[in-house]
Structure formats: structure tokens, C-alpha cells
mmCIF file of C-alpha atoms and ligand atoms in Angstrom:
data_model
loop_
_atom_site.group_PDB
_atom_site.id
_atom_site.type_symbol
_atom_site.label_atom_id
_atom_site.label_comp_id
_atom_site.label_asym_id
_atom_site.label_seq_id
_atom_site.Cartn_x
_atom_site.Cartn_y
_atom_site.Cartn_z
ATOM 1 C CA MET E 1 87.400 43.682 -12.048
ATOM 2 C CA LYS E 2 90.218 45.641 -13.579
ATOM 3 C CA SER E 3 93.283 46.714 -11.553
ATOM 4 C CA GLU E 4 93.561 50.416 -10.944
ATOM 5 C CA ILE E 5 96.190 53.121 -11.460
ATOM 6 C CA TRP E 6 95.618 55.837 -8.803
ATOM 7 C CA VAL E 7 96.581 59.390 -9.004
ATOM 8 C CA PHE E 8 96.585 61.369 -5.779
ATOM 9 C CA ILE E 9 94.951 64.705 -6.515
ATOM 10 C CA GLU E 10 96.494 67.814 -4.975
ATOM 11 C CA ILE E 11 94.121 70.675 -4.397
ATOM 12 C CA ARG E 12 95.553 73.920 -3.323
ATOM 13 C CA TRP E 13 93.608 77.060 -2.608
ATOM 14 C CA GLY E 14 90.513 75.633 -4.292
ATOM 15 C CA LYS E 15 92.296 74.555 -7.543
ATOM 16 C CA ILE E 16 93.563 71.223 -8.777
ATOM 17 C CA MET E 17 97.319 71.376 -9.221
ATOM 18 C CA GLU E 18 98.334 71.053 -12.869
ATOM 19 C CA VAL E 19 100.635 68.110 -12.096
ATOM 20 C CA SER E 20 97.688 66.097 -10.908
ATOM 21 C CA LEU E 21 95.973 66.557 -14.235
ATOM 22 C CA GLU E 22 99.169 65.769 -16.091
ATOM 23 C CA LEU E 23 99.356 62.489 -14.127
ATOM 24 C CA ILE E 24 95.816 61.562 -14.776
ATOM 25 C CA GLY E 25 96.528 62.157 -18.526
ATOM 26 C CA LYS E 26 99.666 59.865 -18.294
ATOM 27 C CA ALA E 27 97.699 57.293 -16.276
ATOM 28 C CA ARG E 28 95.027 57.218 -18.959
ATOM 29 C CA GLU E 29 97.700 56.571 -21.552
ATOM 30 C CA LEU E 30 99.326 53.853 -19.452
ATOM 31 C CA ALA E 31 96.073 52.212 -18.595
ATOM 32 C CA SER E 32 94.938 51.391 -22.138
ATOM 33 C CA GLN E 33 92.459 48.570 -21.898
ATOM 34 C CA ASP E 34 94.026 46.829 -18.953
ATOM 35 C CA TYR E 35 93.601 49.168 -16.048
ATOM 36 C CA GLU E 36 91.126 51.740 -14.769
ATOM 37 C CA VAL E 37 92.336 55.191 -13.710
ATOM 38 C CA ALA E 38 91.118 56.362 -10.307
ATOM 39 C CA ALA E 39 91.566 59.834 -8.905
ATOM 40 C CA ILE E 40 91.978 59.988 -5.056
ATOM 41 C CA LEU E 41 90.261 63.179 -4.130
ATOM 42 C CA THR E 42 90.306 64.500 -0.631
ATOM 43 C CA GLY E 43 89.162 67.790 1.005
ATOM 44 C CA ASP E 44 86.019 69.530 1.954
ATOM 45 C CA ASN E 45 83.955 70.722 -1.036
ATOM 46 C CA LEU E 46 84.761 68.170 -3.712
ATOM 47 C CA GLU E 47 82.033 68.423 -6.340
ATOM 48 C CA PRO E 48 83.647 71.225 -8.500
ATOM 49 C CA PHE E 49 86.580 68.904 -9.209
ATOM 50 C CA PHE E 50 84.768 65.932 -10.532
ATOM 51 C CA CYS E 51 84.219 67.220 -14.142
ATOM 52 C CA PRO E 52 87.849 68.273 -14.769
ATOM 53 C CA LEU E 53 89.133 65.004 -13.431
ATOM 54 C CA PHE E 54 86.900 62.895 -15.697
ATOM 55 C CA GLU E 55 87.686 65.181 -18.680
ATOM 56 C CA ALA E 56 91.431 64.694 -18.042
ATOM 57 C CA GLY E 57 91.004 60.916 -18.232
ATOM 58 C CA ALA E 58 89.834 59.413 -14.813
ATOM 59 C CA ASP E 59 87.397 56.559 -14.995
ATOM 60 C CA LYS E 60 86.543 56.823 -11.279
ATOM 61 C CA ILE E 61 86.864 59.105 -8.327
ATOM 62 C CA TYR E 62 87.231 58.062 -4.785
ATOM 63 C CA ALA E 63 85.990 61.068 -2.860
ATOM 64 C CA ILE E 64 86.861 61.466 0.790
ATOM 65 C CA ALA E 65 85.214 64.535 2.108
ATOM 66 C CA HIS E 66 86.019 65.850 5.574
ATOM 67 C CA PRO E 67 86.753 69.452 6.854
ATOM 68 C CA ALA E 68 89.954 68.230 8.443
ATOM 69 C CA LEU E 69 91.261 67.327 4.954
ATOM 70 C CA THR E 70 91.085 70.890 3.529
ATOM 71 C CA CYS E 71 94.877 71.207 3.689
ATOM 72 C CA TYR E 72 97.516 68.501 3.416
ATOM 73 C CA ARG E 73 98.370 67.216 6.877
ATOM 74 C CA ASN E 74 101.190 64.866 7.615
ATOM 75 C CA ASP E 75 99.473 63.327 10.580
ATOM 76 C CA LEU E 76 96.314 62.359 8.669
ATOM 77 C CA TYR E 77 96.959 61.821 4.916
ATOM 78 C CA PRO E 78 99.518 59.004 4.974
ATOM 79 C CA GLY E 79 97.244 56.841 7.199
ATOM 80 C CA LEU E 80 94.215 57.632 5.205
ATOM 81 C CA VAL E 81 95.745 56.825 1.752
ATOM 82 C CA THR E 82 97.294 53.665 3.192
ATOM 83 C CA GLN E 83 93.881 52.574 4.614
ATOM 84 C CA LEU E 84 92.343 53.174 1.177
ATOM 85 C CA ALA E 85 95.135 51.355 -0.636
ATOM 86 C CA LYS E 86 94.881 48.300 1.617
ATOM 87 C CA GLU E 87 91.138 48.047 0.953
ATOM 88 C CA TYR E 88 91.200 48.631 -2.865
ATOM 89 C CA GLN E 89 94.607 47.207 -3.773
ATOM 90 C CA PRO E 90 95.635 49.498 -6.639
ATOM 91 C CA ALA E 91 98.413 48.348 -8.937
ATOM 92 C CA VAL E 92 100.093 51.711 -9.038
ATOM 93 C CA ILE E 93 99.857 55.022 -7.178
ATOM 94 C CA LEU E 94 101.195 58.210 -8.818
ATOM 95 C CA MET E 95 101.725 61.587 -7.014
ATOM 96 C CA GLY E 96 103.302 64.836 -8.134
ATOM 97 C CA ALA E 97 106.820 65.396 -6.918
ATOM 98 C CA THR E 98 105.646 68.514 -5.090
ATOM 99 C CA VAL E 99 106.160 69.370 -1.365
ATOM 100 C CA VAL E 100 103.005 67.403 -0.698
ATOM 101 C CA GLY E 101 103.723 64.344 -2.858
ATOM 102 C CA ARG E 102 107.371 64.141 -1.678
ATOM 103 C CA ASP E 103 106.047 63.906 1.809
ATOM 104 C CA LEU E 104 103.085 61.682 1.364
ATOM 105 C CA ALA E 105 104.493 59.106 -1.228
ATOM 106 C CA PRO E 106 107.320 57.692 0.820
ATOM 107 C CA ALA E 107 105.222 57.752 4.066
ATOM 108 C CA VAL E 108 102.527 55.722 2.324
ATOM 109 C CA ALA E 109 105.193 53.404 0.792
ATOM 110 C CA ALA E 110 106.698 52.775 4.259
ATOM 111 C CA LEU E 111 103.284 52.069 5.763
ATOM 112 C CA LEU E 112 102.433 49.595 2.839
ATOM 113 C CA ASN E 113 105.918 48.046 2.925
ATOM 114 C CA THR E 114 106.533 48.845 -0.705
ATOM 115 C CA GLY E 115 108.988 50.968 -2.690
ATOM 116 C CA CYS E 116 108.725 54.573 -3.692
ATOM 117 C CA ILE E 117 110.448 55.771 -6.881
ATOM 118 C CA ALA E 118 111.025 59.517 -6.569
ATOM 119 C CA ASP E 119 111.184 62.133 -9.279
ATOM 120 C CA CYS E 120 110.508 59.922 -12.281
ATOM 121 C CA CYS E 121 110.806 61.640 -15.610
ATOM 122 C CA GLN E 122 109.247 58.850 -17.628
ATOM 123 C CA LEU E 123 106.863 55.895 -17.017
ATOM 124 C CA ASN E 124 106.058 53.065 -19.438
ATOM 125 C CA PHE E 125 104.890 49.475 -19.256
ATOM 126 C CA ASP E 126 107.141 46.869 -20.954
ATOM 127 C CA PRO E 127 105.534 44.129 -23.003
ATOM 128 C CA GLN E 128 105.419 41.946 -19.808
ATOM 129 C CA GLY E 129 103.311 44.558 -18.107
ATOM 130 C CA GLU E 130 106.150 45.657 -15.742
ATOM 131 C CA LEU E 131 106.103 49.403 -14.972
ATOM 132 C CA LEU E 132 109.352 51.028 -16.007
ATOM 133 C CA GLN E 133 110.022 53.979 -13.774
ATOM 134 C CA ILE E 134 112.796 56.107 -15.308
ATOM 135 C CA VAL E 135 114.755 58.537 -13.139
ATOM 136 C CA PRO E 136 117.937 60.663 -13.625
ATOM 137 C CA ALA E 137 120.745 58.843 -11.661
ATOM 138 C CA PHE E 138 124.305 59.620 -10.512
ATOM 139 C CA GLY E 139 123.594 63.369 -10.587
ATOM 140 C CA ALA E 140 121.674 62.968 -13.952
ATOM 141 C CA HIS E 141 124.674 61.599 -15.711
ATOM 142 C CA ALA E 142 122.691 58.487 -16.535
ATOM 143 C CA MET E 143 119.008 57.531 -16.788
ATOM 144 C CA ALA E 144 118.108 54.559 -14.573
ATOM 145 C CA THR E 145 115.092 52.394 -15.302
ATOM 146 C CA ILE E 146 113.708 50.988 -12.074
ATOM 147 C CA ILE E 147 111.236 48.270 -11.724
ATOM 148 C CA THR E 148 109.336 47.091 -8.549
ATOM 149 C CA PRO E 149 108.627 43.454 -9.376
ATOM 150 C CA LYS E 150 107.830 42.102 -6.016
ATOM 151 C CA HIS E 151 105.817 44.708 -4.167
ATOM 152 C CA ARG E 152 102.409 46.277 -4.651
ATOM 153 C CA PRO E 153 101.375 48.935 -5.135
ATOM 154 C CA LYS E 154 104.166 50.548 -7.110
ATOM 155 C CA ILE E 155 104.413 54.187 -5.890
ATOM 156 C CA ALA E 156 106.093 56.914 -7.890
ATOM 157 C CA THR E 157 106.433 60.684 -7.801
ATOM 158 C CA ILE E 158 106.757 62.717 -10.962
ATOM 159 C CA ARG E 159 107.949 66.260 -11.380
ATOM 160 C CA PRO E 160 105.465 68.874 -12.592
ATOM 161 C CA GLY E 161 105.700 69.609 -16.297
ATOM 162 C CA VAL E 162 107.134 66.188 -17.267
ATOM 163 C CA PHE E 163 103.872 65.049 -18.951
ATOM 164 C CA PRO E 164 101.734 67.221 -21.140
ATOM 165 C CA LYS E 165 98.462 68.538 -19.869
ATOM 166 C CA PRO E 166 95.844 66.096 -21.245
ATOM 167 C CA LYS E 167 93.415 67.318 -23.852
ATOM 168 C CA ASN E 168 89.987 67.519 -22.262
ATOM 169 C CA ALA E 169 87.603 65.020 -23.592
ATOM 170 C CA SER E 170 83.889 65.089 -22.869
ATOM 171 C CA ARG E 171 83.696 61.984 -20.695
ATOM 172 C CA THR E 172 82.331 61.026 -17.293
ATOM 173 C CA GLY E 173 82.773 58.169 -14.800
ATOM 174 C CA LYS E 174 81.950 56.797 -11.446
ATOM 175 C CA ILE E 175 82.099 58.550 -8.072
ATOM 176 C CA GLU E 176 82.498 56.600 -4.947
ATOM 177 C CA TYR E 177 82.020 58.568 -1.709
ATOM 178 C CA LEU E 178 83.980 56.999 1.070
ATOM 179 C CA SER E 179 83.747 57.651 4.724
ATOM 180 C CA LEU E 180 86.938 56.430 6.220
ATOM 181 C CA SER E 181 87.808 56.900 9.891
ATOM 182 C CA LEU E 182 90.577 59.504 10.108
ATOM 183 C CA PRO E 183 93.629 58.634 11.870
ATOM 184 C CA SER E 184 93.973 60.279 15.282
ATOM 185 C CA GLU E 185 95.078 63.835 14.951
ATOM 186 C CA ARG E 186 98.523 64.629 16.358
ATOM 187 C CA LEU E 187 98.641 68.298 15.211
ATOM 188 C CA ILE E 188 96.457 71.224 16.009
ATOM 189 C CA PHE E 189 95.618 72.951 12.815
ATOM 190 C CA GLN E 190 95.376 76.640 13.324
ATOM 191 C CA GLU E 191 95.658 78.487 10.052
ATOM 192 C CA ALA E 192 96.677 78.069 6.415
ATOM 193 C CA ILE E 193 98.513 81.118 4.943
ATOM 194 C CA HIS E 194 98.243 81.664 1.257
ATOM 195 C CA GLU E 195 101.542 82.886 -0.113
ATOM 196 C CA ALA E 196 100.790 84.334 -3.524
ATOM 197 C CA THR E 197 103.061 82.811 -6.166
ATOM 198 C CA SER E 198 102.668 82.811 -9.851
ATOM 199 C CA PRO E 199 103.659 79.851 -12.062
ATOM 200 C CA SER E 200 107.049 80.247 -13.598
ATOM 201 C CA SER E 201 106.814 81.843 -17.028
ATOM 202 C CA LEU E 202 109.037 79.108 -18.298
ATOM 203 C CA ILE E 203 106.340 76.452 -17.878
ATOM 204 C CA VAL E 204 103.869 78.127 -20.098
ATOM 205 C CA ALA E 205 106.159 79.730 -22.707
ATOM 206 C CA SER E 206 106.288 78.094 -26.159
ATOM 207 C CA ILE E 207 109.684 79.693 -26.797
ATOM 208 C CA VAL E 208 112.427 79.737 -24.161
ATOM 209 C CA VAL E 209 115.823 81.445 -24.474
ATOM 210 C CA ALA E 210 118.357 80.289 -21.844
ATOM 211 C CA GLY E 211 121.822 81.395 -21.025
ATOM 212 C CA GLY E 212 124.702 79.646 -19.213
ATOM 213 C CA SER E 213 127.883 80.583 -17.641
ATOM 214 C CA GLY E 214 129.225 81.438 -21.172
ATOM 215 C CA ILE E 215 127.179 84.719 -21.150
ATOM 216 C CA GLY E 216 129.008 86.286 -18.079
ATOM 217 C CA SER E 217 128.190 89.906 -18.490
ATOM 218 C CA ARG E 218 125.200 92.270 -17.970
ATOM 219 C CA GLY E 219 125.300 93.222 -21.654
ATOM 220 C CA GLY E 220 125.093 89.608 -22.629
ATOM 221 C CA TRP E 221 122.016 88.979 -20.419
ATOM 222 C CA ASP E 222 120.357 92.102 -21.740
ATOM 223 C CA MET E 223 120.747 90.783 -25.234
ATOM 224 C CA LEU E 224 119.130 87.399 -24.294
ATOM 225 C CA GLN E 225 116.318 89.193 -22.511
ATOM 226 C CA GLU E 226 115.705 91.244 -25.680
ATOM 227 C CA LEU E 227 115.758 88.109 -27.857
ATOM 228 C CA ALA E 228 113.275 86.373 -25.480
ATOM 229 C CA ALA E 229 111.000 89.426 -25.621
ATOM 230 C CA LEU E 230 111.148 89.685 -29.426
ATOM 231 C CA LEU E 231 110.167 86.034 -29.663
ATOM 232 C CA ASN E 232 107.451 86.520 -27.183
ATOM 233 C CA GLY E 233 109.261 83.850 -25.059
ATOM 234 C CA ALA E 234 110.637 83.515 -21.597
ATOM 235 C CA LEU E 235 114.207 83.711 -20.256
ATOM 236 C CA GLY E 236 115.821 80.896 -18.307
ATOM 237 C CA GLY E 237 119.196 79.855 -17.222
ATOM 238 C CA THR E 238 121.559 77.138 -15.922
ATOM 239 C CA ARG E 239 122.714 76.550 -12.410
ATOM 240 C CA PRO E 240 125.863 78.695 -12.779
ATOM 241 C CA ALA E 241 123.765 81.505 -14.278
ATOM 242 C CA VAL E 242 121.524 81.415 -11.141
ATOM 243 C CA ASP E 243 124.563 81.093 -8.757
ATOM 244 C CA ASP E 244 126.026 84.252 -10.330
ATOM 245 C CA GLY E 245 122.801 86.113 -9.866
ATOM 246 C CA TRP E 246 121.968 86.647 -13.519
ATOM 247 C CA VAL E 247 118.679 84.652 -13.334
ATOM 248 C CA PRO E 248 116.326 84.015 -10.463
ATOM 249 C CA GLU E 249 116.212 80.544 -9.074
ATOM 250 C CA SER E 250 112.605 80.155 -10.244
ATOM 251 C CA GLN E 251 113.911 80.381 -13.789
ATOM 252 C CA MET E 252 116.531 77.599 -13.515
ATOM 253 C CA ILE E 253 116.108 74.793 -15.928
ATOM 254 C CA GLY E 254 117.135 71.200 -15.203
ATOM 255 C CA GLN E 255 117.168 68.376 -12.652
ATOM 256 C CA SER E 256 116.951 70.770 -9.692
ATOM 257 C CA GLY E 257 114.961 73.475 -11.496
ATOM 258 C CA GLN E 258 112.100 73.512 -13.924
ATOM 259 C CA ILE E 259 111.275 70.781 -16.386
ATOM 260 C CA ILE E 260 109.956 72.500 -19.522
ATOM 261 C CA ARG E 261 108.592 71.424 -22.890
ATOM 262 C CA PRO E 262 108.656 74.514 -25.195
ATOM 263 C CA ASP E 263 108.241 74.302 -28.930
ATOM 264 C CA LEU E 264 111.588 76.063 -29.356
ATOM 265 C CA TYR E 265 114.540 76.139 -26.846
ATOM 266 C CA ILE E 266 117.506 78.381 -27.644
ATOM 267 C CA ALA E 267 120.439 77.495 -25.385
ATOM 268 C CA VAL E 268 123.251 80.259 -25.513
ATOM 269 C CA GLY E 269 126.686 79.645 -23.821
ATOM 270 C CA ILE E 270 125.375 76.376 -22.316
ATOM 271 C CA SER E 271 127.636 73.253 -22.360
ATOM 272 C CA GLY E 272 124.767 70.725 -22.246
ATOM 273 C CA ASP E 273 125.447 68.849 -19.001
ATOM 274 C CA MET E 274 122.971 66.113 -18.258
ATOM 275 C CA GLN E 275 121.623 67.839 -15.169
ATOM 276 C CA HIS E 276 120.617 70.771 -17.391
ATOM 277 C CA MET E 277 119.417 68.752 -20.423
ATOM 278 C CA VAL E 278 117.089 66.616 -18.383
ATOM 279 C CA GLY E 279 114.911 69.761 -18.029
ATOM 280 C CA VAL E 280 114.520 70.310 -21.778
ATOM 281 C CA GLN E 281 114.340 66.747 -23.134
ATOM 282 C CA GLU E 282 110.748 67.239 -24.217
ATOM 283 C CA ALA E 283 111.534 70.517 -26.105
ATOM 284 C CA LYS E 284 110.349 70.106 -29.710
ATOM 285 C CA VAL E 285 113.356 71.858 -31.328
ATOM 286 C CA ILE E 286 116.649 72.776 -29.592
ATOM 287 C CA VAL E 287 118.995 75.405 -31.058
ATOM 288 C CA ALA E 288 122.383 75.662 -29.442
ATOM 289 C CA ILE E 289 124.826 78.523 -29.768
ATOM 290 C CA ASN E 290 128.252 77.703 -28.406
ATOM 291 C CA LYS E 291 131.782 78.787 -29.303
ATOM 292 C CA ASP E 292 133.211 75.338 -28.669
ATOM 293 C CA LYS E 293 132.307 72.933 -31.430
ATOM 294 C CA ARG E 294 132.891 69.971 -29.101
ATOM 295 C CA ALA E 295 130.375 71.197 -26.523
ATOM 296 C CA PRO E 296 128.114 68.195 -25.473
ATOM 297 C CA ILE E 297 125.022 70.260 -26.241
ATOM 298 C CA PHE E 298 125.579 69.844 -30.020
ATOM 299 C CA GLN E 299 124.983 66.123 -29.570
ATOM 300 C CA GLN E 300 121.358 66.878 -28.529
ATOM 301 C CA ALA E 301 120.586 70.055 -30.480
ATOM 302 C CA ASP E 302 118.451 69.896 -33.628
ATOM 303 C CA TYR E 303 120.380 72.967 -34.866
ATOM 304 C CA GLY E 304 123.879 74.053 -33.781
ATOM 305 C CA ILE E 305 125.543 77.412 -34.288
ATOM 306 C CA VAL E 306 129.231 77.307 -33.466
ATOM 307 C CA GLY E 307 130.457 80.837 -32.603
ATOM 308 C CA ASP E 308 130.661 83.568 -30.122
ATOM 309 C CA TYR E 309 127.211 84.522 -28.912
ATOM 310 C CA LYS E 310 128.275 88.188 -28.850
ATOM 311 C CA VAL E 311 128.389 88.052 -32.670
ATOM 312 C CA ILE E 312 125.511 85.671 -33.237
ATOM 313 C CA ILE E 313 122.752 87.221 -30.980
ATOM 314 C CA PRO E 314 123.033 90.688 -32.443
ATOM 315 C CA LEU E 315 122.532 89.229 -35.898
ATOM 316 C CA MET E 316 119.419 87.443 -34.699
ATOM 317 C CA LEU E 317 118.148 90.580 -32.979
ATOM 318 C CA ASN E 318 118.845 92.557 -36.123
ATOM 319 C CA PHE E 319 117.015 90.000 -38.220
ATOM 320 C CA LEU E 320 113.982 89.867 -35.929
ATOM 321 C CA LYS E 321 113.806 93.640 -35.738
ATOM 322 C CA ASN E 322 113.875 93.887 -39.500
ATOM 323 C CA LYS E 323 112.001 90.809 -40.289
ATOM 324 C CA GLU E 324 109.172 92.640 -41.944
ATOM 325 C CA GLU E 325 111.688 94.209 -44.345
ATOM 326 C CA VAL E 326 113.342 90.855 -44.962
ATOM 327 C CA PHE E 327 110.001 89.205 -45.788
ATOM 328 C CA ARG E 328 108.697 91.994 -47.955
HETATM 329 C C1 FAD M 401 123.035 67.235 -8.282
HETATM 330 C C2 FAD M 401 123.237 68.273 -9.360
HETATM 331 C C3 FAD M 401 122.158 68.952 -9.717
HETATM 332 C C4 FAD M 401 122.265 69.946 -10.774
HETATM 333 N N1 FAD M 401 121.089 70.470 -11.290
HETATM 334 C C5 FAD M 401 121.188 71.415 -12.271
HETATM 335 C C6 FAD M 401 120.065 72.001 -12.865
HETATM 336 O O1 FAD M 401 118.861 71.754 -12.472
HETATM 337 N N2 FAD M 401 120.222 72.876 -13.959
HETATM 338 C C7 FAD M 401 121.525 73.192 -14.339
HETATM 339 O O2 FAD M 401 121.555 73.966 -15.311
HETATM 340 N N3 FAD M 401 122.536 72.681 -13.850
HETATM 341 C C8 FAD M 401 122.513 71.821 -12.786
HETATM 342 N N4 FAD M 401 123.661 71.290 -12.226
HETATM 343 C C9 FAD M 401 124.924 71.795 -12.677
HETATM 344 C C10 FAD M 401 125.394 71.090 -14.014
HETATM 345 O O3 FAD M 401 126.067 69.993 -13.661
HETATM 346 C C11 FAD M 401 126.345 71.951 -14.844
HETATM 347 O O4 FAD M 401 127.428 72.414 -13.978
HETATM 348 C C12 FAD M 401 125.707 73.233 -15.394
HETATM 349 O O5 FAD M 401 124.517 72.932 -16.045
HETATM 350 C C13 FAD M 401 126.605 73.818 -16.419
HETATM 351 O O6 FAD M 401 126.112 75.105 -16.717
HETATM 352 P P1 FAD M 401 126.591 75.926 -18.034
HETATM 353 O O7 FAD M 401 126.302 75.130 -19.215
HETATM 354 O O8 FAD M 401 125.977 77.274 -17.883
HETATM 355 O O9 FAD M 401 128.239 76.122 -17.712
HETATM 356 P P2 FAD M 401 129.404 75.450 -18.464
HETATM 357 O O10 FAD M 401 129.362 73.965 -18.300
HETATM 358 O O11 FAD M 401 130.603 76.133 -17.825
HETATM 359 O O12 FAD M 401 129.308 75.828 -19.999
HETATM 360 C C14 FAD M 401 129.493 77.108 -20.491
HETATM 361 C C15 FAD M 401 129.474 76.995 -21.996
HETATM 362 O O13 FAD M 401 129.508 78.253 -22.533
HETATM 363 C C16 FAD M 401 130.288 78.231 -23.648
HETATM 364 N N5 FAD M 401 130.743 79.640 -23.964
HETATM 365 C C17 FAD M 401 131.594 80.395 -23.267
HETATM 366 N N6 FAD M 401 131.807 81.562 -23.777
HETATM 367 C C18 FAD M 401 130.858 81.641 -24.905
HETATM 368 C C19 FAD M 401 130.596 82.673 -25.831
HETATM 369 N N7 FAD M 401 131.171 83.820 -25.814
HETATM 370 N N8 FAD M 401 129.765 82.363 -26.820
HETATM 371 C C20 FAD M 401 129.286 81.038 -26.818
HETATM 372 N N9 FAD M 401 129.476 80.056 -25.969
HETATM 373 C C21 FAD M 401 130.297 80.378 -25.033
HETATM 374 C C22 FAD M 401 131.386 77.271 -23.358
HETATM 375 O O14 FAD M 401 132.043 76.730 -24.538
HETATM 376 C C23 FAD M 401 130.769 76.257 -22.522
HETATM 377 O O15 FAD M 401 130.348 75.119 -23.305
HETATM 378 C C24 FAD M 401 123.459 70.319 -11.254
HETATM 379 C C25 FAD M 401 124.706 69.633 -10.733
HETATM 380 C C26 FAD M 401 124.455 68.704 -9.810
HETATM 381 C C27 FAD M 401 125.710 68.010 -9.291
#
């Protein structure tokens, strides 16, 4: 029997969280011929989720249905996942680095006496079959590759958006319904309140224009907003841009903000510190505009423009507004 890579599936308000599907896709890629990918699915009404999980790459679903599992609960879930892991001995357990995954993963790791590598931004097997768990370290000034050679299972959390959403393939797999005895309840569940939030526009945009502390004025941010709108893209920013109130926190890019993977990333007045760049390392093309030719961002940019953004952005706006004339 093949070892298994597990992905804990997060269901919120009747929907599978995108990060769970991203992790199924990554697990499928890691699994190759050597492992099976199993989705750990908990909740009440589970059938609607089977198809999307198989299509994303799961070989198998462990389905645990119980009305008490409708919402994540800290008194039930860690014991339940631990019980399951003890019985089926997976090689790896992956969870999204969400509020739920960040609570559940270390609790399960502690109960299983194994490690938990938090906030990974890459996962690979080395030729010896050791899982390489790559995380930003020292405030993202370095990337650390962590291995867990002695303990099983290997448990890791991964930020949403790090891995691409898998392309759905028409496939199916096995479903195993499990009736586990729930740990004794220590909380009285009264009500779940749905706070309406929309996913950050940054995550879905194929073009992102971002500004840093080099912008520094309302007029400058208006220009960036206009550029983003003309390109049909989204506007983001660095930590200082958020701290100064130019950009909402939800639009911050980097280690403590959003991880994005746009086709085109235009960084304006951004120095290129690791904590920021870790959020755009999967961008297909990076264009940097900075007046300091020694700014670190030029080391990572595909195209660099050295100059004052107040000169360059108006030229870009002008070009885009007149582009039909230019191409005529
Ligand atoms: C634990 C930790 C987590 C962090 N997480 C994040 C995170 O998630 N995201 C994040 O962004 N930061 C994060 N930071 C902060 C990060 O370290 C940097 O301080 C930040 O990214 C720098 O932002 P910046 O590039 O806007 O500013 P600066 O580093 O000040 O750079 C401004 C740049 O603008 C250029 N400039 C100035 N005027 C102009 C002009 N007129 N035209 C063109 N260019 C101009 C300058 O040459 C300079 O290169 C974190 C820090 C820590 C310690």
C-alpha cells in the first residue's frame, strides 16, 4: 500500500477554501507515482465536495460527517485529526496557513509528537525522498530549507496563493466514510456568524501595480490607481504604504500580507526588501521603477526603469490613453 500525503480540507460557509484546492494540486505534483493524495474532509453535508476534490487531484477522500463538525472547533478537530493520523499513518499532512490551519496544525503536531513547519512558501522532495519545506527566515532576509528526517508525519502549513489553483481534470477516486468517536466537547457551540468578506482583488488580478514609500503623495497614488485601472489591474502596496494610510491592509503584498502570482507586477517606488519580494516571487514578469539605480529590486526585476516615477508614470498613462493612435 502506498504512503499518503494528506490535505486537510477547509470548508467555510459551504465552500471549499481555495487554499485547500491549491494544496491538493501541489500534493498531486509531489505525489508522483510514489504516494497517494488523500483529502481529509469533515463537516455535515459532504457529498457536494467530492467531485471538486477529485478533480483537483485527490485519489481518496476520508469523509467524517457529524453535525458537530460544521464549523472548526478547537476542542474537537485536533483530537480527531490526530486519531485519524495514528490509524492511517500518513507521510505528510498539509494545511492552509489560515486561522484554522494555524490553530490545527501545531495542535496536531504536538499531539503526534512531530514537527510543524509553518508558512512554507515552497515544498519539494529531494532525490532521497526527503520533503524540503522552504520558509522565509530571519524576517525573510533568507530562505530556510527545513527537513523533518526523524518524525512522522511531516506537518506543514502553506499560505493561500503560494501554489497555483490546479487545473481540473476529469478524474475520480475512493471515498472512505469514517465514524470516529469525537473527543469530549469542552465548548458549547452557540452560533456561527458569517462576516461578509470578499477575496482581495490582488489575488485574482493578472496585472498588479504596487507603490511603496517612494510615492509619498496623494497625487502619486492617484496616478498609480489610474495606471492600474487602465491596465485592468489591481493596486497594492508595501508595508510603509499601508502604515501611511495610502493602501488598505488587505492590499499589502509580502510576507505579512498577500502572496500573489500575477502575469505582470509593476513595482513603483519600492526598494525590493525580501519581506516584500517574497510576496511576488511567482509573478511572471516584474517591472521596477525606482530613482535609485542601486535599489535591490533591480536584482529581481525582469525590466528596470531608473527614474523618478513622477516623470515615468505620466508617460505610461499618456501612452496607454493614446495607444490606439500609437498602434494605428
Ligand atoms: C517581520 C517583518 C515583516 C514584514 N512584512 C512586510 C510585508 O509583508 N510587505 C512589505 O512590503 N514589507 C514588509 N516588511 C517591511 C520591509 O522590511 C520593508 O521595510 C518594506 O518592504 C519597504 O517598503 P518600501 O520599498 O515601500 O520602502 P523603502 O524601502 O523606503 O523604499 C522606497 C523606495 O522608493 C524609491 N523612491 C523614492 N522616491 C522615488 C521616486 N520619486 N521615484 C521612484 N522611486 C523613488 C527609493 O529609491 C526606495 O528604493 C516587513 C518587515 C518585517 C521586519
